[in-house]
């Protein structure tokens, strides 16, 4: 059995990440979506264990200290992290896993698990991103300014990913992500054993 | 207009490279197939300017010395090379180009043009490759032994490519190559300008 592929997916806040991921999960029903742990408060409609594991600061820090997090980062004062055990259990059982995380956490995963397939979704432009955030009407001007600043910082990290693509049209973005995820199964970095296997039969 | 993508495609002799490429060109009619120059004698049915430019040793060496080759290599006593001008003209005009070359030449292209998308097709096993070569009935046992030895050397180079996949079933191999070629348009290494463009609008 082949090992599962670990996909790391990042996109600035307001880029349409949630919508694209909902669609991709319909197309790839066996894909396991890793649920992050976070110290931030739930937003309206967010369910514990589905969108995030909402945990206390104490519990979060305990997981970090005992090596139980694949990655963790603090963003706007809240901490986010990926509990390690569940992810590796899936990969070992041939199940593909997708992590939706921001760039700092993504870089930690890339470092500790280089076989991860790194995918970054870009907004068409920073101005477009600002409009989308404003249209949410859920945040103050100051918070939006902070998010736009953070988005620019994150986009500057995109060059450290394997793939980048723009979400201009949701349907096209989903097609592109699907193509990337399919083709990335042939990336050399996750097929070292395949090459060795062919040579072993010499 | 986006620049064309340069695909470098390698596979050991006897791996079904020709058949897979014929099919991929049907699916991607705008893909330009780079015609190599070679000093080797034409095989039955090979047409000058279509399969290769069959050139003299003198003409080949002149092209190398004047910097007119993107890559060149000698294999089984014959030299092969890619005339540079035509390839870059296509890329500049937004036309994708595929180079079918062996590993030494491929590494030269990767070095001089890092945006090239490097793809390696593997045989299911070395033993399967040997059978395929024997079934051609076109070469002596000694030549086949040499080709198998060369194939093992080439396969050991596969880890330097972006993608690897096995040609076990022609139709599946063509599908995989098509997916790779499509998705590789989102590889970060050929989208540096896209990232800069999004940031420039800040």
Coordinates of C-alpha atoms in Angstrom, one line a residue, chain B:
Chain B
X1 CA 0.8 36.7 -22.5
X2 CA 2.3 34.0 -20.3
X3 CA 5.6 32.5 -21.4
X4 CA 5.4 28.9 -22.7
X5 CA 6.5 26.1 -20.4
X6 CA 9.5 24.0 -21.3
X7 CA 8.9 20.3 -20.4
X8 CA 11.9 18.0 -20.3
X9 CA 10.9 14.4 -20.7
X10 CA 13.2 11.5 -20.2
X11 CA 12.8 7.7 -20.1
X12 CA 15.1 4.9 -20.7
X13 CA 15.2 3.3 -24.2
X14 CA 12.5 0.7 -24.5
X15 CA 10.2 2.3 -22.0
X16 CA 7.5 3.3 -24.5
X17 CA 8.5 6.9 -24.7
X18 CA 7.6 7.3 -28.4
X19 CA 4.1 5.9 -28.0
X20 CA 3.3 8.0 -25.0
X21 CA 4.5 11.1 -26.7
X22 CA 2.5 10.4 -29.8
X23 CA -0.6 10.2 -27.7
X24 CA 0.2 13.3 -25.6
X25 CA 0.6 15.3 -28.8
X26 CA -2.9 14.3 -29.9
X27 CA -4.2 15.7 -26.6
X28 CA -2.1 18.8 -26.7
X29 CA -2.1 19.9 -30.3
X30 CA -0.5 23.2 -29.6
X31 CA 2.5 21.6 -27.8
X32 CA 5.7 22.0 -29.8
X33 CA 7.9 19.0 -30.0
X34 CA 11.5 20.1 -30.1
X35 CA 13.4 18.2 -32.8
X36 CA 16.9 17.3 -31.7
X37 CA 20.0 17.3 -33.9
X38 CA 22.0 14.1 -33.9
X39 CA 25.0 12.6 -35.5
X40 CA 23.6 9.1 -35.5
X41 CA 22.4 7.4 -38.6
X42 CA 18.6 7.4 -39.3
X43 CA 16.7 4.2 -38.4
X44 CA 14.2 2.8 -40.8
X45 CA 11.3 5.2 -41.2
X46 CA 12.9 8.2 -39.5
X47 CA 12.5 11.4 -41.4
X48 CA 15.1 14.3 -41.2
X49 CA 13.5 17.3 -39.6
X50 CA 10.7 15.3 -38.1
X51 CA 12.3 12.7 -35.8
X52 CA 15.7 14.3 -35.8
X53 CA 17.9 16.7 -37.7
X54 CA 20.5 14.2 -39.0
X55 CA 23.7 16.2 -39.1
X56 CA 27.4 15.5 -39.7
X57 CA 29.9 15.4 -36.8
X58 CA 31.4 18.7 -38.1
X59 CA 28.1 20.5 -38.2
X60 CA 27.2 19.3 -34.7
X61 CA 30.4 20.4 -33.2
X62 CA 30.1 23.8 -34.9
X63 CA 26.7 24.3 -33.3
X64 CA 28.1 23.4 -29.8
X65 CA 31.1 25.6 -30.2
X66 CA 29.0 28.7 -31.2
X67 CA 26.7 28.3 -28.2
X68 CA 23.8 27.2 -30.4
X69 CA 22.8 24.1 -28.3
X70 CA 20.6 24.2 -25.2
X71 CA 22.1 20.9 -24.3
X72 CA 24.1 18.2 -25.9
X73 CA 25.3 14.7 -25.0
X74 CA 27.0 11.7 -26.4
X75 CA 25.3 8.4 -26.0
X76 CA 26.6 5.1 -27.4
X77 CA 29.1 7.0 -29.6
X78 CA 26.5 9.3 -31.1
X79 CA 25.9 13.0 -30.2
X80 CA 22.4 14.5 -29.6
X81 CA 21.6 18.1 -29.0
X82 CA 18.8 20.7 -28.9
X83 CA 19.2 23.7 -31.1
X84 CA 18.5 26.6 -28.7
X85 CA 17.0 29.4 -30.9
X86 CA 13.8 27.6 -32.0
X87 CA 13.0 26.6 -28.4
X88 CA 13.3 30.1 -26.9
X89 CA 11.4 31.6 -29.8
X90 CA 8.4 29.3 -29.0
X91 CA 8.6 29.9 -25.2
X92 CA 8.7 33.7 -25.8
X93 CA 5.6 33.4 -27.9
X94 CA 3.7 31.6 -25.2
X95 CA 4.0 28.2 -26.9
X96 CA 4.8 25.2 -24.7
X97 CA 7.7 23.0 -25.8
X98 CA 8.6 19.4 -24.9
X99 CA 12.1 18.1 -25.2
X100 CA 12.6 14.3 -25.3
X101 CA 16.2 13.9 -24.1
X102 CA 18.3 11.6 -22.1
X103 CA 19.4 12.4 -18.5
X104 CA 22.8 14.0 -19.2
X105 CA 21.2 16.5 -21.6
X106 CA 18.3 17.0 -19.2
X107 CA 20.6 18.0 -16.4
X108 CA 22.2 20.6 -18.6
X109 CA 18.8 22.1 -19.4
X110 CA 17.8 22.1 -15.7
X111 CA 21.1 23.9 -14.9
X112 CA 20.7 26.6 -17.6
X113 CA 16.9 26.9 -17.5
X114 CA 15.7 26.1 -14.0
X115 CA 12.1 26.8 -14.9
X116 CA 12.0 23.7 -17.0
X117 CA 9.5 21.1 -15.8
X118 CA 11.5 17.8 -15.5
X119 CA 9.5 14.6 -16.0
X120 CA 10.9 11.1 -15.9
X121 CA 9.0 8.0 -17.1
X122 CA 10.1 4.7 -15.5
X123 CA 9.6 1.1 -16.7
X124 CA 7.8 -1.1 -14.3
X125 CA 11.1 -2.9 -13.7
X126 CA 14.5 -3.4 -15.3
X127 CA 13.5 -6.9 -16.2
X128 CA 10.4 -5.7 -18.0
X129 CA 12.5 -3.2 -19.9
X130 CA 14.9 -5.9 -21.0
X131 CA 12.0 -8.0 -22.3
X132 CA 10.6 -5.0 -24.3
X133 CA 14.0 -4.4 -25.8
X134 CA 14.4 -8.1 -26.7
X135 CA 11.0 -8.1 -28.3
X136 CA 12.0 -5.4 -30.7
X137 CA 14.3 -7.9 -32.4
X138 CA 16.3 -5.0 -33.8
X139 CA 19.4 -5.1 -31.7
X140 CA 22.1 -7.6 -30.8
X141 CA 22.3 -9.1 -27.3
X142 CA 25.4 -7.0 -26.6
X143 CA 23.6 -3.8 -27.6
X144 CA 20.6 -4.7 -25.4
X145 CA 22.9 -5.4 -22.4
X146 CA 24.5 -2.0 -23.0
X147 CA 21.0 -0.3 -23.1
X148 CA 19.9 -2.1 -19.9
X149 CA 23.0 -0.9 -18.2
X150 CA 22.5 2.6 -19.5
X151 CA 18.8 2.4 -18.4
X152 CA 19.8 1.6 -14.8
X153 CA 22.2 4.6 -14.9
X154 CA 19.4 6.9 -16.2
X155 CA 16.9 5.6 -13.6
X156 CA 19.3 6.5 -10.9
X157 CA 19.2 10.1 -12.2
X158 CA 15.3 10.2 -11.9
X159 CA 15.5 11.7 -8.4
X160 CA 16.8 15.0 -10.0
X161 CA 13.5 15.4 -11.9
X162 CA 10.3 17.1 -10.7
X163 CA 8.0 14.2 -11.5
X164 CA 8.4 10.4 -11.9
X165 CA 5.8 7.9 -13.0
X166 CA 5.7 4.3 -14.3
X167 CA 4.6 3.3 -17.8
X168 CA 2.9 0.0 -17.0
X169 CA -0.2 0.7 -19.1
X170 CA 0.0 3.1 -22.0
X171 CA -3.4 4.7 -21.5
X172 CA -2.8 5.3 -17.8
X173 CA 0.7 6.6 -18.5
X174 CA -0.7 9.1 -21.0
X175 CA -3.3 10.2 -18.5
X176 CA -0.7 10.7 -15.8
X177 CA 1.6 12.6 -18.1
X178 CA -1.3 14.9 -19.2
X179 CA -2.2 15.6 -15.6
X180 CA 1.4 16.3 -14.7
X181 CA 1.8 18.7 -17.7
X182 CA -1.5 20.5 -16.8
X183 CA -0.8 20.9 -13.1
X184 CA 2.8 21.9 -13.6
X185 CA 1.6 25.2 -14.9
X186 CA 1.0 26.0 -11.3
X187 CA 4.5 25.1 -10.1
X188 CA 5.9 27.9 -8.1
X189 CA 9.2 27.9 -10.0
X190 CA 7.5 29.0 -13.1
X191 CA 5.1 31.5 -11.4
X192 CA 7.5 33.9 -9.7
X193 CA 6.1 36.8 -11.7
X194 CA 2.6 35.9 -10.7
X195 CA 3.5 36.2 -7.0
X196 CA 5.3 39.5 -7.6
X197 CA 2.3 40.8 -9.6
X198 CA -0.2 40.2 -6.8
X199 CA 2.2 41.9 -4.3
X200 CA 2.9 44.8 -6.7
X201 CA -0.8 45.8 -6.4
X202 CA -0.4 46.5 -2.7

